[in-house]
């Protein structure tokens, strides 16, 4: 049996690589990438799928435990989704900070007496890069003579953020009704965004510790399972039988459900937006929201 382990490892890796290449061939590649298959050019999803197939093949070749092989392969495939919430939350926090900075800059520009359409280009200078592409698209629409209220509504759709909706709502009301309290409103909105930013940072610090705890528990579980297999095979020998495989499937299912539940607890639920559906905004005529 020990002499066959290297052979099984090679066979498992070869089978996994073959399945990955077959899936890649079926999926196809863009025309500009067709002149040579370069591993760094593949998408992150393709990397994860390839790694998942290879790991599952190696585990099943070494242990003959189908449940564990499928579990480790699935874990590899969904790793970023299972533990990638921290990056998404960090981007959301940066977006709120950028919105607060942009609101303060826009407030300072309008406080000097500059009209809102003229203040928009100057307000983009000090804005962090996280929302700069959306702001530049907004400026392009304004330069193309698109009504300001429609342009900022599309800007809100591009950001898809509840905090941005509050700021955009104030700009829409100012563009349609020519309100005189824009500076005070923008000041209040900037302060509100800063307060939300502090809360989100504290919450994210707590959730980061929860995600780290999930990683530690999962790593300890995998290490204990592999350690028992390699160091005390007589103890885990019953799992190589059919009833043992069924028990392993149940154990893997309950562990997976527990980890998924812990992951759900560590995810920040995004606040719902309150502005209208984006599909109908393109047809909104300028001035349709003006008071009568």
PDB file of C-alpha atoms in Angstrom, residues 6-24 49-61:
ATOM      1  CA  UNK A   6       3.189   8.098  -4.866  1.00  0.00           C
ATOM      2  CA  UNK A   7       1.517   6.522  -7.880  1.00  0.00           C
ATOM      3  CA  UNK A   8      -1.921   7.431  -6.576  1.00  0.00           C
ATOM      4  CA  UNK A   9      -0.767  10.978  -5.891  1.00  0.00           C
ATOM      5  CA  UNK A  10       0.442  11.377  -9.453  1.00  0.00           C
ATOM      6  CA  UNK A  11      -2.727   9.817 -10.859  1.00  0.00           C
ATOM      7  CA  UNK A  12      -4.942  12.035  -8.701  1.00  0.00           C
ATOM      8  CA  UNK A  13      -3.079  15.186  -9.690  1.00  0.00           C
ATOM      9  CA  UNK A  14      -3.174  14.193 -13.359  1.00  0.00           C
ATOM     10  CA  UNK A  15      -6.918  13.489 -13.211  1.00  0.00           C
ATOM     11  CA  UNK A  16      -7.556  16.795 -11.512  1.00  0.00           C
ATOM     12  CA  UNK A  17      -5.513  18.705 -14.047  1.00  0.00           C
ATOM     13  CA  UNK A  18      -7.264  16.897 -16.879  1.00  0.00           C
ATOM     14  CA  UNK A  19     -10.708  17.780 -15.545  1.00  0.00           C
ATOM     15  CA  UNK A  20      -9.646  21.412 -15.137  1.00  0.00           C
ATOM     16  CA  UNK A  21      -8.298  21.658 -18.674  1.00  0.00           C
ATOM     17  CA  UNK A  22     -11.446  19.998 -20.024  1.00  0.00           C
ATOM     18  CA  UNK A  23     -13.637  22.513 -18.199  1.00  0.00           C
ATOM     19  CA  UNK A  24     -11.464  25.350 -19.498  1.00  0.00           C
ATOM     20  CA  UNK A  49     -11.512  25.321  -9.333  1.00  0.00           C
ATOM     21  CA  UNK A  50      -8.224  23.816 -10.481  1.00  0.00           C
ATOM     22  CA  UNK A  51      -6.880  23.752  -6.939  1.00  0.00           C
ATOM     23  CA  UNK A  52     -10.134  22.226  -5.663  1.00  0.00           C
ATOM     24  CA  UNK A  53     -10.039  19.396  -8.208  1.00  0.00           C
ATOM     25  CA  UNK A  54      -6.368  18.664  -7.560  1.00  0.00           C
ATOM     26  CA  UNK A  55      -6.775  18.684  -3.767  1.00  0.00           C
ATOM     27  CA  UNK A  56      -9.856  16.460  -3.921  1.00  0.00           C
ATOM     28  CA  UNK A  57      -8.033  14.038  -6.223  1.00  0.00           C
ATOM     29  CA  UNK A  58      -4.973  13.870  -3.976  1.00  0.00           C
ATOM     30  CA  UNK A  59      -7.026  13.368  -0.805  1.00  0.00           C
ATOM     31  CA  UNK A  60      -9.167  10.614  -2.274  1.00  0.00           C
ATOM     32  CA  UNK A  61      -6.061   8.891  -3.666  1.00  0.00           C
TER      33      UNK A  61
END
